[in-house]
mmCIF file of C-alpha atoms in Angstrom:
data_model
loop_
_atom_site.group_PDB
_atom_site.id
_atom_site.type_symbol
_atom_site.label_atom_id
_atom_site.label_comp_id
_atom_site.label_asym_id
_atom_site.label_seq_id
_atom_site.Cartn_x
_atom_site.Cartn_y
_atom_site.Cartn_z
ATOM 1 C CA MET A 1 69.060 -7.986 53.510
ATOM 2 C CA VAL A 2 67.663 -5.636 50.856
ATOM 3 C CA THR A 3 67.996 -7.041 47.356
ATOM 4 C CA SER A 4 69.477 -4.894 44.607
ATOM 5 C CA ILE A 5 68.992 -4.612 40.876
ATOM 6 C CA PRO A 6 71.644 -3.956 38.195
ATOM 7 C CA LEU A 7 71.603 -0.652 36.338
ATOM 8 C CA SER A 8 72.829 -0.071 32.801
ATOM 9 C CA SER A 9 75.569 2.100 34.295
ATOM 10 C CA GLY A 10 77.189 -1.022 35.722
ATOM 11 C CA THR A 11 76.228 -0.287 39.339
ATOM 12 C CA ARG A 12 73.511 -1.894 41.468
ATOM 13 C CA MET A 13 70.585 -0.111 43.103
ATOM 14 C CA PRO A 14 68.765 -1.292 46.239
ATOM 15 C CA GLN A 15 65.159 -2.243 45.491
ATOM 16 C CA LEU A 16 63.698 -0.560 48.554
ATOM 17 C CA GLY A 17 64.542 2.867 49.901
ATOM 18 C CA LEU A 18 63.310 5.898 51.790
ATOM 19 C CA GLY A 19 61.663 8.820 50.013
ATOM 20 C CA VAL A 20 61.645 12.218 51.735
ATOM 21 C CA TYR A 21 59.130 14.151 49.632
ATOM 22 C CA LEU A 22 57.419 16.842 51.780
ATOM 23 C CA VAL A 23 59.662 16.099 54.782
ATOM 24 C CA THR A 24 60.584 19.757 55.255
ATOM 25 C CA ASP A 25 61.188 19.763 59.009
ATOM 26 C CA VAL A 26 64.973 19.630 59.355
ATOM 27 C CA ALA A 27 65.109 17.558 62.523
ATOM 28 C CA VAL A 28 62.463 15.130 61.308
ATOM 29 C CA CYS A 29 64.205 14.674 57.968
ATOM 30 C CA GLU A 30 67.583 14.017 59.566
ATOM 31 C CA SER A 31 66.147 11.564 62.089
ATOM 32 C CA SER A 32 64.105 9.759 59.428
ATOM 33 C CA VAL A 33 67.226 9.215 57.316
ATOM 34 C CA ARG A 34 69.157 7.972 60.345
ATOM 35 C CA SER A 35 66.275 5.714 61.337
ATOM 36 C CA ALA A 36 66.057 4.272 57.835
ATOM 37 C CA LEU A 37 69.783 3.586 57.602
ATOM 38 C CA GLY A 38 69.738 2.070 61.071
ATOM 39 C CA SER A 39 66.898 -0.235 59.974
ATOM 40 C CA GLY A 40 68.888 -1.536 57.021
ATOM 41 C CA TYR A 41 67.905 0.852 54.217
ATOM 42 C CA ARG A 42 70.693 1.722 51.836
ATOM 43 C CA LEU A 43 68.753 3.847 49.301
ATOM 44 C CA ILE A 44 67.801 7.445 50.110
ATOM 45 C CA ASP A 45 65.895 9.570 47.563
ATOM 46 C CA THR A 46 65.623 13.353 47.668
ATOM 47 C CA ALA A 47 65.377 16.253 45.164
ATOM 48 C CA ALA A 48 66.298 19.900 44.844
ATOM 49 C CA ILE A 49 62.611 20.910 44.873
ATOM 50 C CA TYR A 50 62.116 19.117 48.228
ATOM 51 C CA ARG A 51 64.474 21.634 49.829
ATOM 52 C CA ASN A 52 65.810 19.076 52.302
ATOM 53 C CA GLU A 53 69.094 17.984 50.706
ATOM 54 C CA ARG A 54 71.180 19.492 53.544
ATOM 55 C CA ALA A 55 69.141 17.623 56.154
ATOM 56 C CA VAL A 56 69.432 14.392 54.167
ATOM 57 C CA GLY A 57 73.185 14.821 53.955
ATOM 58 C CA ARG A 58 73.486 15.413 57.696
ATOM 59 C CA GLY A 59 71.345 12.351 58.380
ATOM 60 C CA ILE A 60 73.637 10.238 56.216
ATOM 61 C CA ARG A 61 76.860 11.603 57.715
ATOM 62 C CA SER A 62 75.621 11.134 61.307
ATOM 63 C CA SER A 63 74.197 7.640 60.717
ATOM 64 C CA GLY A 64 77.417 5.720 61.233
ATOM 65 C CA VAL A 65 76.803 3.808 58.000
ATOM 66 C CA PRO A 66 79.776 3.981 55.606
ATOM 67 C CA ARG A 67 78.999 6.255 52.664
ATOM 68 C CA GLU A 68 80.063 3.598 50.158
ATOM 69 C CA GLU A 69 77.224 1.376 51.380
ATOM 70 C CA ILE A 70 74.558 4.038 50.663
ATOM 71 C CA PHE A 71 72.889 4.705 47.308
ATOM 72 C CA LEU A 72 71.990 8.413 47.230
ATOM 73 C CA THR A 73 69.635 9.945 44.672
ATOM 74 C CA THR A 74 68.660 13.545 43.996
ATOM 75 C CA LYS A 75 66.943 15.358 41.130
ATOM 76 C CA LEU A 76 67.248 18.549 39.079
ATOM 77 C CA TRP A 77 64.244 20.851 38.683
ATOM 78 C CA PRO A 78 63.276 22.098 35.160
ATOM 79 C CA SER A 79 64.250 25.717 35.857
ATOM 80 C CA ASP A 80 67.848 24.428 36.048
ATOM 81 C CA TYR A 81 67.763 22.406 32.831
ATOM 82 C CA ALA A 82 69.790 24.569 30.444
ATOM 83 C CA TYR A 83 73.327 23.184 30.140
ATOM 84 C CA ALA A 84 75.129 25.872 32.130
ATOM 85 C CA LYS A 85 72.390 26.042 34.764
ATOM 86 C CA ALA A 86 72.370 22.250 35.103
ATOM 87 C CA ARG A 87 76.136 22.169 35.639
ATOM 88 C CA ALA A 88 75.746 24.766 38.405
ATOM 89 C CA ALA A 89 72.756 22.907 39.876
ATOM 90 C CA ILE A 90 74.722 19.657 40.048
ATOM 91 C CA GLY A 91 77.468 21.477 41.913
ATOM 92 C CA GLY A 92 74.868 22.950 44.250
ATOM 93 C CA ALA A 93 73.381 19.536 45.001
ATOM 94 C CA LEU A 94 76.809 18.100 45.740
ATOM 95 C CA GLU A 95 77.535 21.004 48.100
ATOM 96 C CA ARG A 96 74.192 20.792 49.908
ATOM 97 C CA LEU A 97 74.320 17.015 50.391
ATOM 98 C CA ASP A 98 78.043 17.054 51.234
ATOM 99 C CA CYS A 99 78.289 13.279 50.828
ATOM 100 C CA GLY A 100 80.678 12.961 47.922
ATOM 101 C CA PRO A 101 79.636 11.775 44.441
ATOM 102 C CA LEU A 102 75.962 11.101 43.764
ATOM 103 C CA ASP A 103 74.958 7.530 43.020
ATOM 104 C CA LEU A 104 72.004 8.599 40.847
ATOM 105 C CA LEU A 105 70.879 11.944 39.451
ATOM 106 C CA LEU A 106 67.470 12.341 37.807
ATOM 107 C CA LEU A 107 65.711 14.930 35.688
ATOM 108 C CA HIS A 108 62.588 15.599 37.746
ATOM 109 C CA GLN A 109 60.118 16.426 34.949
ATOM 110 C CA PRO A 110 60.047 16.048 31.126
ATOM 111 C CA VAL A 111 59.814 19.753 30.254
ATOM 112 C CA GLY A 112 62.238 22.541 29.404
ATOM 113 C CA ASP A 113 65.737 22.095 28.009
ATOM 114 C CA VAL A 114 65.913 18.373 28.724
ATOM 115 C CA LYS A 115 68.705 17.730 26.217
ATOM 116 C CA GLY A 116 70.845 20.553 27.575
ATOM 117 C CA ALA A 117 70.482 19.272 31.124
ATOM 118 C CA TRP A 118 71.184 15.738 29.984
ATOM 119 C CA ARG A 119 74.499 16.781 28.410
ATOM 120 C CA ALA A 120 75.489 18.365 31.729
ATOM 121 C CA MET A 121 74.581 15.151 33.535
ATOM 122 C CA GLU A 122 76.578 13.065 31.060
ATOM 123 C CA ASP A 123 79.562 15.340 31.683
ATOM 124 C CA ALA A 124 79.089 14.823 35.451
ATOM 125 C CA VAL A 125 79.290 11.065 34.908
ATOM 126 C CA ASP A 126 82.475 11.540 32.872
ATOM 127 C CA GLN A 127 83.913 13.638 35.715
ATOM 128 C CA GLY A 128 83.106 10.970 38.313
ATOM 129 C CA VAL A 129 80.799 13.131 40.438
ATOM 130 C CA VAL A 130 77.673 11.179 39.417
ATOM 131 C CA GLY A 131 77.505 7.396 39.077
ATOM 132 C CA ALA A 132 74.286 6.959 37.086
ATOM 133 C CA ILE A 133 71.725 9.251 35.487
ATOM 134 C CA GLY A 134 68.026 8.858 34.842
ATOM 135 C CA VAL A 135 64.662 10.555 34.666
ATOM 136 C CA SER A 136 61.418 10.959 36.563
ATOM 137 C CA ASN A 137 57.873 11.169 35.216
ATOM 138 C CA PHE A 138 58.975 10.511 31.635
ATOM 139 C CA THR A 139 56.521 8.792 29.285
ATOM 140 C CA VAL A 140 57.443 6.683 26.270
ATOM 141 C CA SER A 141 57.369 9.707 23.960
ATOM 142 C CA ASP A 142 59.499 11.720 26.404
ATOM 143 C CA LEU A 143 62.045 8.921 26.529
ATOM 144 C CA GLU A 144 62.140 8.557 22.761
ATOM 145 C CA ARG A 145 63.025 12.234 22.380
ATOM 146 C CA LEU A 146 65.765 11.940 24.995
ATOM 147 C CA LEU A 147 67.219 8.684 23.678
ATOM 148 C CA SER A 148 67.555 10.140 20.196
ATOM 149 C CA ALA A 149 70.116 12.625 21.556
ATOM 150 C CA ALA A 150 71.595 10.820 24.581
ATOM 151 C CA ARG A 151 75.179 9.612 24.672
ATOM 152 C CA ILE A 152 74.503 7.837 27.957
ATOM 153 C CA PRO A 153 71.017 6.285 28.150
ATOM 154 C CA PRO A 154 68.907 6.772 31.273
ATOM 155 C CA ALA A 155 69.310 3.999 33.833
ATOM 156 C CA VAL A 156 66.102 4.679 35.789
ATOM 157 C CA ASP A 157 62.631 6.181 35.245
ATOM 158 C CA GLN A 158 60.956 7.130 38.523
ATOM 159 C CA VAL A 159 57.182 7.208 38.037
ATOM 160 C CA GLU A 160 53.868 6.633 39.740
ATOM 161 C CA LEU A 161 53.699 2.854 40.020
ATOM 162 C CA HIS A 162 51.598 0.611 42.271
ATOM 163 C CA PRO A 163 49.047 -2.231 41.908
ATOM 164 C CA TYR A 164 46.319 0.182 40.826
ATOM 165 C CA TRP A 165 48.514 1.819 38.175
ATOM 166 C CA GLN A 166 50.974 -0.565 36.556
ATOM 167 C CA GLN A 167 52.091 1.643 33.650
ATOM 168 C CA PRO A 168 50.942 -0.753 30.866
ATOM 169 C CA GLU A 169 52.501 1.265 28.039
ATOM 170 C CA LEU A 170 55.654 2.365 29.815
ATOM 171 C CA LEU A 171 56.894 -0.833 31.492
ATOM 172 C CA PRO A 172 57.440 -2.842 28.265
ATOM 173 C CA TYR A 173 59.333 0.109 26.783
ATOM 174 C CA LEU A 174 61.555 0.377 29.864
ATOM 175 C CA ALA A 175 62.318 -3.339 29.714
ATOM 176 C CA GLN A 176 63.198 -3.047 26.024
ATOM 177 C CA HIS A 177 65.720 -0.293 26.799
ATOM 178 C CA ALA A 178 67.121 -1.726 30.056
ATOM 179 C CA ILE A 179 65.693 1.177 32.091
ATOM 180 C CA VAL A 180 64.747 0.262 35.660
ATOM 181 C CA PRO A 181 61.279 1.384 36.829
ATOM 182 C CA GLU A 182 61.293 3.103 40.222
ATOM 183 C CA ALA A 183 58.022 3.689 42.051
ATOM 184 C CA TRP A 184 56.986 6.837 43.780
ATOM 185 C CA TYR A 185 53.519 6.344 45.276
ATOM 186 C CA PRO A 186 54.397 2.628 45.662
ATOM 187 C CA LEU A 187 51.447 2.228 48.035
ATOM 188 C CA GLY A 188 49.025 4.262 45.942
ATOM 189 C CA HIS A 189 49.387 7.170 48.374
ATOM 190 C CA GLY A 190 48.372 4.801 51.158
ATOM 191 C CA SER A 191 45.010 4.141 49.509
ATOM 192 C CA SER A 192 42.721 2.489 52.060
ATOM 193 C CA THR A 193 40.873 0.853 49.177
ATOM 194 C CA LEU A 194 44.055 -0.710 47.834
ATOM 195 C CA LEU A 195 45.126 -1.900 51.284
ATOM 196 C CA ALA A 196 41.734 -3.548 51.752
ATOM 197 C CA GLU A 197 41.719 -5.432 48.451
ATOM 198 C CA PRO A 198 40.995 -9.148 49.071
ATOM 199 C CA ALA A 199 44.058 -10.178 47.052
ATOM 200 C CA VAL A 200 46.263 -8.049 49.304
ATOM 201 C CA VAL A 201 44.538 -8.892 52.599
ATOM 202 C CA GLY A 202 44.550 -12.610 51.777
ATOM 203 C CA ALA A 203 48.266 -12.640 51.014
ATOM 204 C CA ALA A 204 48.972 -10.659 54.175
ATOM 205 C CA ALA A 205 47.090 -13.185 56.302
ATOM 206 C CA ALA A 206 48.824 -16.114 54.619
ATOM 207 C CA HIS A 207 52.299 -14.739 55.351
ATOM 208 C CA GLY A 208 51.691 -13.029 58.688
ATOM 209 C CA LYS A 209 52.491 -9.643 57.165
ATOM 210 C CA SER A 210 50.687 -6.335 56.785
ATOM 211 C CA ALA A 211 48.939 -5.196 53.605
ATOM 212 C CA VAL A 212 51.639 -2.544 53.178
ATOM 213 C CA GLN A 213 54.386 -5.161 53.392
ATOM 214 C CA VAL A 214 52.622 -7.338 50.821
ATOM 215 C CA ILE A 215 52.419 -4.462 48.330
ATOM 216 C CA LEU A 216 56.073 -3.578 48.826
ATOM 217 C CA ARG A 217 56.976 -7.247 48.364
ATOM 218 C CA TRP A 218 54.962 -7.217 45.123
ATOM 219 C CA HIS A 219 57.162 -4.332 43.889
ATOM 220 C CA VAL A 220 60.308 -6.276 44.732
ATOM 221 C CA GLN A 221 59.135 -9.421 42.953
ATOM 222 C CA ARG A 222 58.071 -7.429 39.891
ATOM 223 C CA GLY A 223 61.644 -6.126 39.643
ATOM 224 C CA PHE A 224 60.794 -2.537 40.567
ATOM 225 C CA VAL A 225 62.558 -0.148 42.938
ATOM 226 C CA ALA A 226 60.205 1.401 45.518
ATOM 227 C CA ILE A 227 60.745 4.414 47.792
ATOM 228 C CA PRO A 228 57.927 4.571 50.368
ATOM 229 C CA LYS A 229 57.938 7.705 52.515
ATOM 230 C CA SER A 230 57.568 7.629 56.287
ATOM 231 C CA THR A 231 58.809 9.646 59.228
ATOM 232 C CA ASN A 232 57.587 7.109 61.792
ATOM 233 C CA PRO A 233 60.487 4.865 62.936
ATOM 234 C CA THR A 234 58.132 1.923 63.475
ATOM 235 C CA HIS A 235 56.693 2.234 59.976
ATOM 236 C CA ILE A 236 60.140 2.772 58.476
ATOM 237 C CA ALA A 237 61.351 -0.470 60.046
ATOM 238 C CA ALA A 238 58.209 -2.375 59.006
ATOM 239 C CA ASN A 239 58.431 -1.185 55.398
ATOM 240 C CA ILE A 240 61.805 -2.846 54.873
ATOM 241 C CA ASP A 241 60.802 -6.092 56.590
ATOM 242 C CA VAL A 242 59.745 -7.723 53.322
ATOM 243 C CA PHE A 243 62.703 -9.913 52.455
ATOM 244 C CA ASP A 244 61.861 -12.929 54.584
ATOM 245 C CA PHE A 245 58.864 -14.142 52.574
ATOM 246 C CA GLU A 246 57.841 -14.621 48.956
ATOM 247 C CA LEU A 247 54.459 -14.161 47.301
ATOM 248 C CA SER A 248 53.305 -17.194 45.353
ATOM 249 C CA PRO A 249 52.610 -16.991 41.605
ATOM 250 C CA ALA A 250 48.883 -17.040 42.386
ATOM 251 C CA GLU A 251 49.232 -14.227 44.930
ATOM 252 C CA MET A 252 51.271 -12.167 42.488
ATOM 253 C CA ALA A 253 48.688 -12.756 39.760
ATOM 254 C CA GLY A 254 45.903 -11.665 42.092
ATOM 255 C CA ILE A 255 47.635 -8.361 42.813
ATOM 256 C CA ASP A 256 48.593 -7.904 39.150
ATOM 257 C CA ALA A 257 44.882 -8.184 38.313
ATOM 258 C CA LEU A 258 44.138 -5.046 40.355
ATOM 259 C CA GLY A 259 45.554 -2.813 37.621
ATOM 260 C CA LYS A 260 43.319 0.108 36.705
ATOM 261 C CA ASP A 261 43.227 2.116 33.474
ATOM 262 C CA ARG A 262 44.515 5.437 34.852
ATOM 263 C CA PRO A 263 46.973 6.794 37.438
ATOM 264 C CA MET A 264 45.759 8.070 40.811
ATOM 265 C CA LEU A 265 47.651 11.344 40.396
ATOM 266 C CA ARG A 266 47.888 13.335 37.201
ATOM 267 C CA LEU A 267 50.629 15.938 37.338
ATOM 268 C CA PRO A 268 49.340 19.313 36.107
ATOM 269 C CA ARG A 269 51.407 21.010 33.430
ATOM 270 C CA TRP A 270 51.857 24.113 35.599
ATOM 271 C CA LEU A 271 53.686 21.968 38.154
ATOM 272 C CA MET A 272 56.126 20.847 35.496
ATOM 273 C CA ALA A 273 56.542 24.233 33.829
ATOM 274 C CA ALA A 274 60.166 24.984 33.031
ATOM 275 C CA THR A 275 59.473 28.658 33.755
ATOM 276 C CA MET A 276 58.550 27.826 37.341
ATOM 277 C CA PRO A 277 61.725 28.679 39.288
ATOM 278 C CA LEU A 278 63.068 26.567 42.088
ATOM 279 C CA ALA A 279 62.271 28.669 45.129
ATOM 280 C CA ARG A 280 65.263 29.251 47.371
ATOM 281 C CA PRO A 281 64.193 32.025 49.757
ATOM 282 C CA ARG A 282 66.197 30.429 52.567
ATOM 283 C CA PRO A 283 67.810 26.982 52.461
ATOM 284 C CA LEU A 284 66.232 24.562 54.927
ATOM 285 C CA GLY A 285 68.820 23.092 57.229
#
């Protein structure tokens, strides 16, 4: 069974879920969500900019898994951050997903009218259409600016996080403010170098697991949430099969020691530009 972690909102969030970034084929997205839920996943992560919210919603509704057992996350894009736009964008996400209230809503990037969007998200919590709110790709300085104005503090910060990039400045700050770290790129974008590290390979051999499973188990034992992406049913099932073993303190220390001094992906400012509109030429799905 997937373990969960408490959020400051009072709810609990599964520690392992399915990410659907770049899964733009409608049928593939729906089937991947169904496959994940059928394999025991209870966390599904999407975003407005992924343009697959409708497919995610259909996958959830057709899965046979009760909605109350599923933790559903989506994100607002910066072009929708002004208060009125954010209110409309939240309504749009609810309509596209068609799965009732959101369990978690994130600001996707730390640019634009962050405070205006945050007020709209706080109002959505008050109205009961969103359970918890958080951020993605926010640094310490970004969080400090938000916390100075927030009525409801962020529950989650979704960032690049894996053994090669362990966010040495950010993680202590998140712990201090009871903000849960959630990992995109939990496998370092499937880095072959990372998967071949002796500390990872040795632990995999010791437990009869794959290198991927060892890294995902490392995330769980560090207290992170991780959302590996896959559209392969076999890989989806294998990725969640990490709750029947435990890495030893020495194995954890060996993987901890792999930390590098920079992330593998640096997001360009143009990608995060608030003036970059969310393209909606034709809704997928």
